[in-house]
CSV table of C-alpha atoms in Angstrom, one decimal:
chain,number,residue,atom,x,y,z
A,152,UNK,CA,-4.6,7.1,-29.1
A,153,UNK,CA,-2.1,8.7,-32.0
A,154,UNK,CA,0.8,10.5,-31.9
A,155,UNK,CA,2.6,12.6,-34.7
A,156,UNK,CA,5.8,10.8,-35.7
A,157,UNK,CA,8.2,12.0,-33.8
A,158,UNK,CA,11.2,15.0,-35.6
A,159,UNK,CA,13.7,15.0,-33.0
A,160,UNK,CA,14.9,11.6,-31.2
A,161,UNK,CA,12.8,10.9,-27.8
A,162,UNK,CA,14.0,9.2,-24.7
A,163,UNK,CA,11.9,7.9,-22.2
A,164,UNK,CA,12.7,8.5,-18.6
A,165,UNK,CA,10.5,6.0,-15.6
A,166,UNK,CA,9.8,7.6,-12.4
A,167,UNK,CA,11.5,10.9,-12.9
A,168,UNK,CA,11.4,11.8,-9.1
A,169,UNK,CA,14.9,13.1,-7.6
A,170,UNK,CA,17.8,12.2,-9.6
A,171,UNK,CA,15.7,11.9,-12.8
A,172,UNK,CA,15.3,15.2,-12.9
A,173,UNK,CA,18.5,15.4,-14.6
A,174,UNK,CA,18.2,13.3,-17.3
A,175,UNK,CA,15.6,15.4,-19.5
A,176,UNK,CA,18.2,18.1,-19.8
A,177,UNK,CA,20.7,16.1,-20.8
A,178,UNK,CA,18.6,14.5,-23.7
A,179,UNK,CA,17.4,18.3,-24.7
A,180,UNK,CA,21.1,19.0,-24.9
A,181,UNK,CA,21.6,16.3,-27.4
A,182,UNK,CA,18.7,17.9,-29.8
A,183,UNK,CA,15.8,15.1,-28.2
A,184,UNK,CA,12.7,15.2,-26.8
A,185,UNK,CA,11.5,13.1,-23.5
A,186,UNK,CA,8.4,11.3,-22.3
A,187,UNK,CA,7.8,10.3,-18.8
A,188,UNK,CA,6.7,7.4,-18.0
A,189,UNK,CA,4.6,6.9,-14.5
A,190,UNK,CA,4.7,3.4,-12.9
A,191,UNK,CA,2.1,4.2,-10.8
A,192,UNK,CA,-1.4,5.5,-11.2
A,193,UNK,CA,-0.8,8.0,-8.6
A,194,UNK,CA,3.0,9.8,-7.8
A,195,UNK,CA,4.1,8.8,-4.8
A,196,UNK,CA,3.0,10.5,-1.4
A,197,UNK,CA,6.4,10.4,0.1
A,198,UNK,CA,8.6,11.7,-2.1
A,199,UNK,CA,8.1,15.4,-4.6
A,200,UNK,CA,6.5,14.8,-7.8
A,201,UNK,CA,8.4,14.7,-10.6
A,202,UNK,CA,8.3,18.2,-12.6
A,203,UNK,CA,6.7,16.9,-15.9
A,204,UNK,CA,7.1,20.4,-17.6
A,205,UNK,CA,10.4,19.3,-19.8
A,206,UNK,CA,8.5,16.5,-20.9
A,207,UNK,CA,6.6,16.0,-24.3
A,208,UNK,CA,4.0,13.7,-22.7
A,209,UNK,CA,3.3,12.0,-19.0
A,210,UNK,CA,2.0,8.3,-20.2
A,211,UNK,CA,1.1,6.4,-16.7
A,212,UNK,CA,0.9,2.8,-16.6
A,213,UNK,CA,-2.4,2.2,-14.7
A,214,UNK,CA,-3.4,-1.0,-16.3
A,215,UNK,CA,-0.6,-2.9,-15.4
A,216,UNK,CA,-0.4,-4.4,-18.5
A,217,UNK,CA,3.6,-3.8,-19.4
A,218,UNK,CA,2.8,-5.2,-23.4
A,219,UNK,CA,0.3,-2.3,-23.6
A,220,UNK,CA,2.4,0.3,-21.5
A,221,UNK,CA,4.8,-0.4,-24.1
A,222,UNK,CA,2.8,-0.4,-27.1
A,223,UNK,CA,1.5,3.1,-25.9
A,224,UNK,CA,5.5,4.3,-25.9
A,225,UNK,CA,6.3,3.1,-29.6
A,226,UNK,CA,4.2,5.9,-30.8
A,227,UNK,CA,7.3,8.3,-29.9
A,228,UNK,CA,9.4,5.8,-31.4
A,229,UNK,CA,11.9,6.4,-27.8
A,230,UNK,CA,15.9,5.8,-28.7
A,231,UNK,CA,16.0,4.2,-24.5
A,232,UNK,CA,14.2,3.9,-21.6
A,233,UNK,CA,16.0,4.7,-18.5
A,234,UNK,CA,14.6,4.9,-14.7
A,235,UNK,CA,14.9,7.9,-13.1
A,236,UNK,CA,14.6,6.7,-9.5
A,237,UNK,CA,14.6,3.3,-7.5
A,238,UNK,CA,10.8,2.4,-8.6
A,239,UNK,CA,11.9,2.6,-12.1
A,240,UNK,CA,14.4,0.3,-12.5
A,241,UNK,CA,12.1,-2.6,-13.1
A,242,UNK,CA,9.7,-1.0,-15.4
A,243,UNK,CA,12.0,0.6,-17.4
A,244,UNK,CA,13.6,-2.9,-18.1
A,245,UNK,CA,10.1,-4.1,-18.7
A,246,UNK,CA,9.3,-1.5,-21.6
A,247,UNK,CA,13.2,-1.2,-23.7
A,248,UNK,CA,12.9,-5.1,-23.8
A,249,UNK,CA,9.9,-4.9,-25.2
A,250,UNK,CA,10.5,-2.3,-27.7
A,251,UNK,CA,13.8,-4.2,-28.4
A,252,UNK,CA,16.0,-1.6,-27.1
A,253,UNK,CA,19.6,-1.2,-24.9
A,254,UNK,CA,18.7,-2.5,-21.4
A,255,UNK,CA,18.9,-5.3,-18.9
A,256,UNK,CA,16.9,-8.6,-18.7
A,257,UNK,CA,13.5,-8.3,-17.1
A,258,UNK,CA,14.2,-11.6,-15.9
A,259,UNK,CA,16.5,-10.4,-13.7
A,260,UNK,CA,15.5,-6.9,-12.6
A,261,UNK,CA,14.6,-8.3,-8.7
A,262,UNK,CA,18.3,-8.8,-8.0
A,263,UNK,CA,18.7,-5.1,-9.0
A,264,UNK,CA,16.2,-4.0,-6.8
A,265,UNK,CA,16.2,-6.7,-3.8
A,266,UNK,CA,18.9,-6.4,-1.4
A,267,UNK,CA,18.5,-9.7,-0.6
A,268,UNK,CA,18.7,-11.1,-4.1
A,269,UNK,CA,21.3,-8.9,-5.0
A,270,UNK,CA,24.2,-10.2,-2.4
A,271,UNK,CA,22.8,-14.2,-3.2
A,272,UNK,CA,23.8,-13.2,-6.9
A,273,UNK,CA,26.8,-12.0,-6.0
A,274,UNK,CA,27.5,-15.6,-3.6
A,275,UNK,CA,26.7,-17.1,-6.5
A,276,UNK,CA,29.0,-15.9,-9.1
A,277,UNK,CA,31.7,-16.6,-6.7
A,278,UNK,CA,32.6,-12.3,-5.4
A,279,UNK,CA,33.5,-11.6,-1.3
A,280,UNK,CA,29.9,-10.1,-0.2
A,281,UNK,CA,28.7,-9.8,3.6
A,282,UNK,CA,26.5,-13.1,5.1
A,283,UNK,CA,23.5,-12.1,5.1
A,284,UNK,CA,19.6,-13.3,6.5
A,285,UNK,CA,16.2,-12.5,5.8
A,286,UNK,CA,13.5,-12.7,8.2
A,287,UNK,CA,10.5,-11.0,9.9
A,288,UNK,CA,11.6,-13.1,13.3
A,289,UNK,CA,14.0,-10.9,15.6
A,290,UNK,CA,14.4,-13.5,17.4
A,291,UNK,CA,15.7,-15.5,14.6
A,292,UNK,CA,18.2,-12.8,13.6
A,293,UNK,CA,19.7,-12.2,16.9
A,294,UNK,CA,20.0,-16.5,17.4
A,295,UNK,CA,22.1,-16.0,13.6
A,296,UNK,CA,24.2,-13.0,15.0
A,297,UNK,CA,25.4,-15.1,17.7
A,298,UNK,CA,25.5,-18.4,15.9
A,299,UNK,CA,27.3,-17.0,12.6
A,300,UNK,CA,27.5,-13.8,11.9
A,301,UNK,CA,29.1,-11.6,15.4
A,302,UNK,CA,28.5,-8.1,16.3
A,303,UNK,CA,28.0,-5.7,14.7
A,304,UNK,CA,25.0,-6.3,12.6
A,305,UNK,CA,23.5,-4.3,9.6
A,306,UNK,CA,19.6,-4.7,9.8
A,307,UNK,CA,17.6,-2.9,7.0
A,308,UNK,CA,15.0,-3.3,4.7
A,309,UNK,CA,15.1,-5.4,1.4
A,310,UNK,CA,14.3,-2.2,-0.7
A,311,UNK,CA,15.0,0.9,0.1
A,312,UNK,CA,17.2,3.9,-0.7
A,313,UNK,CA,19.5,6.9,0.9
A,314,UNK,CA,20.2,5.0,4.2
A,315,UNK,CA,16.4,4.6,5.2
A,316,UNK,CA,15.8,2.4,8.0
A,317,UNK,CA,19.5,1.1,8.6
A,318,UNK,CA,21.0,0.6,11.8
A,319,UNK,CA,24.0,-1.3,13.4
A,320,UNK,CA,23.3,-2.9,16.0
A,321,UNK,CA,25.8,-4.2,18.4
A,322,UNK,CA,23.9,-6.1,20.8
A,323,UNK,CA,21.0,-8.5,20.8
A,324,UNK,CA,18.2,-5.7,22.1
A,325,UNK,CA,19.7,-3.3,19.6
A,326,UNK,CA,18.5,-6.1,17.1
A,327,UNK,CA,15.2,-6.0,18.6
A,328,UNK,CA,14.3,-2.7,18.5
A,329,UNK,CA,15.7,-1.6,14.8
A,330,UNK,CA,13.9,-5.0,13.4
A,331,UNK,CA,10.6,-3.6,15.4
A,332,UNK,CA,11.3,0.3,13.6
A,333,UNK,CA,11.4,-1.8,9.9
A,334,UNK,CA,9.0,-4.4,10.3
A,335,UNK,CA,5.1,-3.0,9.4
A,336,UNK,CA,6.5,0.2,8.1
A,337,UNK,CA,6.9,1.0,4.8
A,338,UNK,CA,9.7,2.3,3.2
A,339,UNK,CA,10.6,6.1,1.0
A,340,UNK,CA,8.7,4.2,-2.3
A,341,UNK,CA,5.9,3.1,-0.5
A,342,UNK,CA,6.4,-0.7,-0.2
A,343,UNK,CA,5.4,-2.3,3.2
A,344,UNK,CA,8.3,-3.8,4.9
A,345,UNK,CA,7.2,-7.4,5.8
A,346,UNK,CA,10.6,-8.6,6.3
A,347,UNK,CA,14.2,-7.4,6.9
A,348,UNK,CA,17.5,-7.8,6.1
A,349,UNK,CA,20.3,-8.6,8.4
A,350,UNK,CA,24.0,-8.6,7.3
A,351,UNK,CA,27.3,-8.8,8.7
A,352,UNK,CA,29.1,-5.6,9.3
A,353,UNK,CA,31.7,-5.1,6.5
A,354,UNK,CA,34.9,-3.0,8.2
A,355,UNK,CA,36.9,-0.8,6.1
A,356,UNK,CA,36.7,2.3,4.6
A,357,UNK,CA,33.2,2.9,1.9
A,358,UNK,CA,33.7,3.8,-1.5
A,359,UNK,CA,31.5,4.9,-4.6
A,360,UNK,CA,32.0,3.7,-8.1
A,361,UNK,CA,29.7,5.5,-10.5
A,362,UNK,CA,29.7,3.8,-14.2
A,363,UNK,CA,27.8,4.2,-17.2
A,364,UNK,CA,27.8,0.9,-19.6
A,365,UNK,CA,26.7,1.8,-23.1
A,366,UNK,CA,26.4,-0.2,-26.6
A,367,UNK,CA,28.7,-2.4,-27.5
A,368,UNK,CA,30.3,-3.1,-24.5
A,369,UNK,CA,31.7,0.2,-23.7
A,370,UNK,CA,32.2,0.9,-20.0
A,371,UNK,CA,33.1,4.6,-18.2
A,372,UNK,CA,33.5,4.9,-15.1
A,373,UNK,CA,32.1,8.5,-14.3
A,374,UNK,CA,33.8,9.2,-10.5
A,375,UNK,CA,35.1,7.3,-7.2
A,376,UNK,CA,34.6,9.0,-4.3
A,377,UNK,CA,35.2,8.3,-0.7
A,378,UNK,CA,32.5,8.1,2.0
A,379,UNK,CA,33.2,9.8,5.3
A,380,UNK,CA,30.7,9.1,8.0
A,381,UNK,CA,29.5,9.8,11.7
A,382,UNK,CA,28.6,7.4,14.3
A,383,UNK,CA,25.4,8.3,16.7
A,384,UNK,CA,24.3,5.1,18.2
A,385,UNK,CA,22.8,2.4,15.6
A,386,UNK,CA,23.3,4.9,12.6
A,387,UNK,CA,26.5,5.7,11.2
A,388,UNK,CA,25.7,9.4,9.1
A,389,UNK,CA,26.9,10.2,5.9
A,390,UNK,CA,29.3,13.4,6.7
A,391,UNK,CA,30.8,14.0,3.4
A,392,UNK,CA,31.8,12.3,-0.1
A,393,UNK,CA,35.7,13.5,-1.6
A,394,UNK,CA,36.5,12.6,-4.9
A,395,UNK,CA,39.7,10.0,-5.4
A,396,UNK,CA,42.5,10.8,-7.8
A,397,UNK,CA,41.9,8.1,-11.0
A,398,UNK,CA,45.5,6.8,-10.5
A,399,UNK,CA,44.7,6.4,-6.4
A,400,UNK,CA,46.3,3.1,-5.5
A,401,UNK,CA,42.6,1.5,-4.0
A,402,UNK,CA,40.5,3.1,-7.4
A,403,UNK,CA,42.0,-0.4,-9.8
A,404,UNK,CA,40.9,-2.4,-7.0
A,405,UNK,CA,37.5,-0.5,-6.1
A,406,UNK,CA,36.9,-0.7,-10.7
A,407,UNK,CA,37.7,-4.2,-11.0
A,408,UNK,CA,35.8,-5.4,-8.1
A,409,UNK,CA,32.3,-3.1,-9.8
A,410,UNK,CA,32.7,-4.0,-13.3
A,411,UNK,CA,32.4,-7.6,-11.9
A,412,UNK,CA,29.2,-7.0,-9.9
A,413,UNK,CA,27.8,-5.3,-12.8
A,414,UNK,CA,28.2,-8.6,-15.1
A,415,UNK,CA,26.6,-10.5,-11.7
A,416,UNK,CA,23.9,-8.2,-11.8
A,417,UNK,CA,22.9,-8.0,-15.2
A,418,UNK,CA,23.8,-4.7,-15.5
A,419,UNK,CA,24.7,-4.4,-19.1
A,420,UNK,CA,23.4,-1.2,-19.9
A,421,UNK,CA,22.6,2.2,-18.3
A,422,UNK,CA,24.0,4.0,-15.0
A,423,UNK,CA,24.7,2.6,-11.9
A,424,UNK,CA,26.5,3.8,-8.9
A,425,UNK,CA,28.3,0.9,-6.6
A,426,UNK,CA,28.8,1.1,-3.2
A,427,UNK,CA,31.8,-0.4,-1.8
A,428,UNK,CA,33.7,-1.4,1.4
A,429,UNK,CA,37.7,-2.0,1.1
A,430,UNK,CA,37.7,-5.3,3.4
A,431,UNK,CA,41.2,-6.2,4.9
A,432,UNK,CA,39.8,-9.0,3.1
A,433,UNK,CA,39.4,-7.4,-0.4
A,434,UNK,CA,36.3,-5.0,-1.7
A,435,UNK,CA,32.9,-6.2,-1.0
A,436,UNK,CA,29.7,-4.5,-1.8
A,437,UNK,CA,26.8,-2.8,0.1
A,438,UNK,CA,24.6,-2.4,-2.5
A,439,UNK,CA,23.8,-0.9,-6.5
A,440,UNK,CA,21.7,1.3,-7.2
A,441,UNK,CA,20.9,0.4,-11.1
A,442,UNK,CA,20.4,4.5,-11.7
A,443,UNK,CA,22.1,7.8,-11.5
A,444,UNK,CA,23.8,8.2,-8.6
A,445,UNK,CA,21.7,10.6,-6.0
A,446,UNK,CA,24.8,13.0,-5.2
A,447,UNK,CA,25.4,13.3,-9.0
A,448,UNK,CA,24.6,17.1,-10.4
A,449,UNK,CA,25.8,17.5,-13.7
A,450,UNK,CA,27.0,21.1,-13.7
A,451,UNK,CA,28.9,20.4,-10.7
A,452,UNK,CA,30.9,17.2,-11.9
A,453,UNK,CA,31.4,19.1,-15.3
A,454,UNK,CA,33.6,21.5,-13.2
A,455,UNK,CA,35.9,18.8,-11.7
A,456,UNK,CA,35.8,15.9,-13.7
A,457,UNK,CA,35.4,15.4,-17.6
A,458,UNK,CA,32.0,14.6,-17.8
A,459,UNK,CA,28.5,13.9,-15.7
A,460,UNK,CA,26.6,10.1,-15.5
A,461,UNK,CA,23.2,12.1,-16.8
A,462,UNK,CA,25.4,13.5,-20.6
A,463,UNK,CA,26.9,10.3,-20.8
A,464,UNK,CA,24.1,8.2,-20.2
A,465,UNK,CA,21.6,10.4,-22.7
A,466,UNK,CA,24.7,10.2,-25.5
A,467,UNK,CA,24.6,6.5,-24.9
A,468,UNK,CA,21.1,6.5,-26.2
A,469,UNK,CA,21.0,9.5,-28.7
A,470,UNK,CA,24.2,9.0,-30.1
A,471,UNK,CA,25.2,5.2,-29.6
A,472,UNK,CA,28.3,5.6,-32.4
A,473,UNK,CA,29.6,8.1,-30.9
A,474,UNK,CA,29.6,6.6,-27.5
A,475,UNK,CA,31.0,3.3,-28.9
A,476,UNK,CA,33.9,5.7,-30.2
A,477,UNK,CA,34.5,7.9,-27.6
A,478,UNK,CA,34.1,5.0,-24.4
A,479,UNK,CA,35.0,2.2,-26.5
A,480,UNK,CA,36.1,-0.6,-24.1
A,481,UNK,CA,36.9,0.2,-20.4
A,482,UNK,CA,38.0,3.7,-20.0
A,483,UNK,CA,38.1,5.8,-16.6
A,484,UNK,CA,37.2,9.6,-16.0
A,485,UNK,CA,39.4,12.6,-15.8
A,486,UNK,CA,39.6,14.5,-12.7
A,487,UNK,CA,40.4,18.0,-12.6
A,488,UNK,CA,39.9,19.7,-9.3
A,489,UNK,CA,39.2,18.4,-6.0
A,490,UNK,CA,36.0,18.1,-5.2
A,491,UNK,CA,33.5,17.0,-2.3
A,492,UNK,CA,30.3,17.2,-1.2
A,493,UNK,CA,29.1,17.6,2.1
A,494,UNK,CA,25.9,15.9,4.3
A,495,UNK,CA,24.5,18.7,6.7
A,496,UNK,CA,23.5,17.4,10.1
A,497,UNK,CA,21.4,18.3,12.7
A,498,UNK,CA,20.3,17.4,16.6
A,499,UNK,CA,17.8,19.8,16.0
A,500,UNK,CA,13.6,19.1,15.5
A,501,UNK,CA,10.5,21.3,15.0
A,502,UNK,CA,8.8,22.9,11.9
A,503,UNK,CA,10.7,24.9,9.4
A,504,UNK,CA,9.4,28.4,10.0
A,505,UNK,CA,11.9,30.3,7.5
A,506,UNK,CA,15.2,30.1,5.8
A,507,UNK,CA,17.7,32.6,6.6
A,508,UNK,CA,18.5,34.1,3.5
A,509,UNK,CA,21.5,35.7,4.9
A,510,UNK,CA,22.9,32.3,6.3
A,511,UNK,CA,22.4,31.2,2.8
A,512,UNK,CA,24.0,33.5,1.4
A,513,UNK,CA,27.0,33.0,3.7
A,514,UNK,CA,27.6,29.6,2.4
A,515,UNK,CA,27.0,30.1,-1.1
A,516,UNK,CA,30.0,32.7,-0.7
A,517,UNK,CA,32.3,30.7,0.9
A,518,UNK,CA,35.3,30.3,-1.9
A,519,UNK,CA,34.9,26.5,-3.3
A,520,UNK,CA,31.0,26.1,-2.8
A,521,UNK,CA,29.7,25.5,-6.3
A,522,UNK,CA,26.0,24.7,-5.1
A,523,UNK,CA,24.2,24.5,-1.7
A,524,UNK,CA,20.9,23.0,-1.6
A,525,UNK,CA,18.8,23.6,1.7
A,526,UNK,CA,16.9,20.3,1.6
A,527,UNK,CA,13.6,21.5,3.7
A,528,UNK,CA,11.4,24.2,3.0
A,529,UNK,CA,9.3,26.1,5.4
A,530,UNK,CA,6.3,23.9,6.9
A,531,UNK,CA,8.7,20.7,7.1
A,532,UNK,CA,9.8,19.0,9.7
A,533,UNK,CA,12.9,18.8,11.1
A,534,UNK,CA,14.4,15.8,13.3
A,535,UNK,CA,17.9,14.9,14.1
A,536,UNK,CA,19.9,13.6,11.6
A,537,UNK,CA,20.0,9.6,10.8
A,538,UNK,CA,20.1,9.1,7.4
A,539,UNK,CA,20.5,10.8,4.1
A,540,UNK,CA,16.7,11.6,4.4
A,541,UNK,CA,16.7,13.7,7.2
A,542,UNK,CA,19.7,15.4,6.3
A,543,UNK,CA,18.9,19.0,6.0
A,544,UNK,CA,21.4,20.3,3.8
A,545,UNK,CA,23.8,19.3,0.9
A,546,UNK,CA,27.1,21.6,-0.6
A,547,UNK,CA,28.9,20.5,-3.4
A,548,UNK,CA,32.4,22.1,-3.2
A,549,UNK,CA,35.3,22.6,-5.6
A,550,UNK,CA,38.7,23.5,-5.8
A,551,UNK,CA,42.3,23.4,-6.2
A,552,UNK,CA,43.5,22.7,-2.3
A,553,UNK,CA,41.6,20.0,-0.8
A,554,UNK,CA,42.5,22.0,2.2
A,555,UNK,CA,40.6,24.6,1.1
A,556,UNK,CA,37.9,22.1,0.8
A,557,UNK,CA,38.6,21.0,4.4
A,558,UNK,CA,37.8,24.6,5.3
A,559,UNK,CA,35.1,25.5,4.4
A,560,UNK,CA,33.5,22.5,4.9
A,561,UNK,CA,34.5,23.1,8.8
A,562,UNK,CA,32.8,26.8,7.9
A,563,UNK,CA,29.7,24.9,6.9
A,564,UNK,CA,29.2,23.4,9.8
A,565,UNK,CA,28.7,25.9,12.0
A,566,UNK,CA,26.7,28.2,9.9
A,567,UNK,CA,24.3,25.0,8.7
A,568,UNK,CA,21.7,24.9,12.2
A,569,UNK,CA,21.2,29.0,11.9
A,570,UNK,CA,20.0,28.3,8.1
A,571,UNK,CA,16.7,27.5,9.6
A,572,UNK,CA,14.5,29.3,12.2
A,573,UNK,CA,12.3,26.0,13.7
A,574,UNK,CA,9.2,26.5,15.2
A,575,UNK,CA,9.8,24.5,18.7
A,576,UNK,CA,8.1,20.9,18.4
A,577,UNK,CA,5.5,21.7,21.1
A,578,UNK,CA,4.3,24.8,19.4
A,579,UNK,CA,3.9,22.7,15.6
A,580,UNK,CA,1.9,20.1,18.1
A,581,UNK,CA,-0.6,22.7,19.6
């Protein structure tokens, strides 16, 4: 098959499920065109198709021949390839190194993607991580907990995303039963979970470090926000996210510690978002994700910061001089507002029969809400709240006050369960 040489500059995104969907825009803003790229021959069941319309062409890799996958995308003659979810992290290393473009080593993508392999890299390069194990024996996990690692433990799978499948477990039958929830499953990208992972619980306060790495070197870090979280049992809930002041005494410590998992990691070029714990010990990672980072919405981050992981990331590619110029060596983000998003929660289960419009509409009103995003539709199912996945509701807020913040993220709260009318679970069953 032919293609037209390309006019405009084309970037290629992989997977452009979730936070993907950002990218195209960006590129479009820059005077580009995008290709998607499909890792799979089908889109995945568990997750919402990728909307292909801003894209020039859908190419899926069904052959699983990367050389030809590859040879297929020099047609468009693509300025970088860049995942757009999880599941695209290794293919779009596989395709730029082929093509000879910006990226990370192929070689090295599993300690990217493998949770697992991606705290080993870190022991081995010498930077404070949790001890970890990985087994598909609970009974060998719970023997470890008591032999090495003490209560509380993390377990959750090797591959996963937005909090799916993790629990802390405090006690040896808590063990049992979350390593009986992982094992035989399979997790939000469809990969069977044959083994878990079992950590040591890392005690501090949990940080964010989004970054995007460009040519040359260059290095911006796009935001550092603070998590705040819930505890209900094994799961420990993401409540809300609040954006740190760049001259915040822990932000040096928090950037230091990230650009030095990066270079553990391989992660030499692209966007990636670092999760952190502050340690009485010293920072110590959770995990990377070798992407965008899923809280990242570029209209709202242009409003309180100077500039958005999905711009920078598309100049980076488009533009690589002026990137070089502009983020030339390590440079650090501007904030100007507060800012904060908040996780809806819910005890609530049954079938979405509507969305109150009016509840809605409530929110959206309330002074600092830039953006509220109901996160079901009618026809799906609500259950209580115990991860990022079944949250039911996201609100990016900005202002001057973080008081103001504070209150209407109180306000939030108790308008969020009357946002949807449920059909009661034993009505969906009959």
């Amino acid at each position: 098959m032919s293609h037209p040489a390309p006019s405009r500059p084309v970037g290629v995104v992989v997977d452009g499920y979730s936070i993907g969907k950002f990218l195209p825009a960006a590129f479009q803003r820059l005077g580009a065109d995008v290709v998607h790229l499909q890792s799979t021959p089908e889109f995945l069941a568990s997750v919402p198709p990728p909307d292909l319309e801003p894209y020039v062409a859908n190419v899926v890799h069904s052959t699983g021949d990367w050389d030809r996958t590859a040879k297929e995308l020099a047609a468009y003659a693509p300025v970088g390839v860049l995942p757009g979810q999880e599941t695209g992290v290794p293919p779009a290393d596989a395709v730029a190194e082929r093509l000879g473009l910006p990226g990370n080593p192929a070689a090295t993508s599993a300690v990217r993607r493998d949770k697992y392999r991606m705290i080993e890299a870190l022991r081995a390069s010498g930077l404070r991580c949790a001890r970890q194990l990985k087994s598909a024996d609970a009974a060998e996990i719970v023997a470890w907990a008591q032999r090495e690692a003490g209560y509380p433990v993390v377990v959750k799978p090797l591959s996963s995303a937005s909090t799916d499948g993790v629990s802390i477990c405090r006690s040896a039958e808590e063990i049992r039963r979350a390593v009986a929830a992982v094992l035989g499953t399979y997790d939000i990208f469809e990969r069977r979970n044959t083994e878990v992972l079992a950590q040591s619980f890392l005690l501090g306060p949990e940080y964010i470090v989004d970054v995007v790495r460009g040519p040359g070197g260059g290095r911006h870090v796009c935001g550092v926000w603070r998590y705040e979280k819930t505890e209900t049992g094994t799961k420990r809930i993401y409540d809300k996210d609040i954006l740190l002041d760049p001259d915040s005494p822990e932000v040096p410590v928090l950037v230091d510690y990230a650009d030095r998992v990066l270079d553990a990691l391989d992660i030499r070029f692209g966007a990636a978002h670092a999760e952190v714990v502050l340690t009485p010990e010293g920072p110590a990672l959770v995990e990377v994700g070798a992407r965008l980072n899923g809280d990242m919405v570029p209209a709202v981050h242009d409003t309180c910061m100077d500039g958005n992981q999905a711009d920078l990331l598309a100049l980076a590619c488009v533009r690589p001089e002026e990137f070089q110029r502009r983020y030339a060596g390590r440079t650090m983000y501007r904030k100007r507002r507060e800012a904060l998003v908040v996780h809806g929660q819910t005890t609530r289960k049954g079938i979405v029969e509507e969305i109150d419009e009016e509840v809605l509409a409530r929110i959206a009103a309330l002074r600092t809400v830039r953006l509220a995003v109901p996160r079901l539709r009618p026809g799906d199912r609500m259950r209580p709240t115990t991860d990022l996945l079944s949250s039911p509701l996201r609100v990016f807020l900005v202002g001057d006050r973080h008081e103001d913040l504070l209150a209407d993220h109180r306000r939030i709260q108790g308008l969020q369960d009357a946002l949807f009318r449920l059909v009661p679970s034993d009505e969906a069953a009959r």
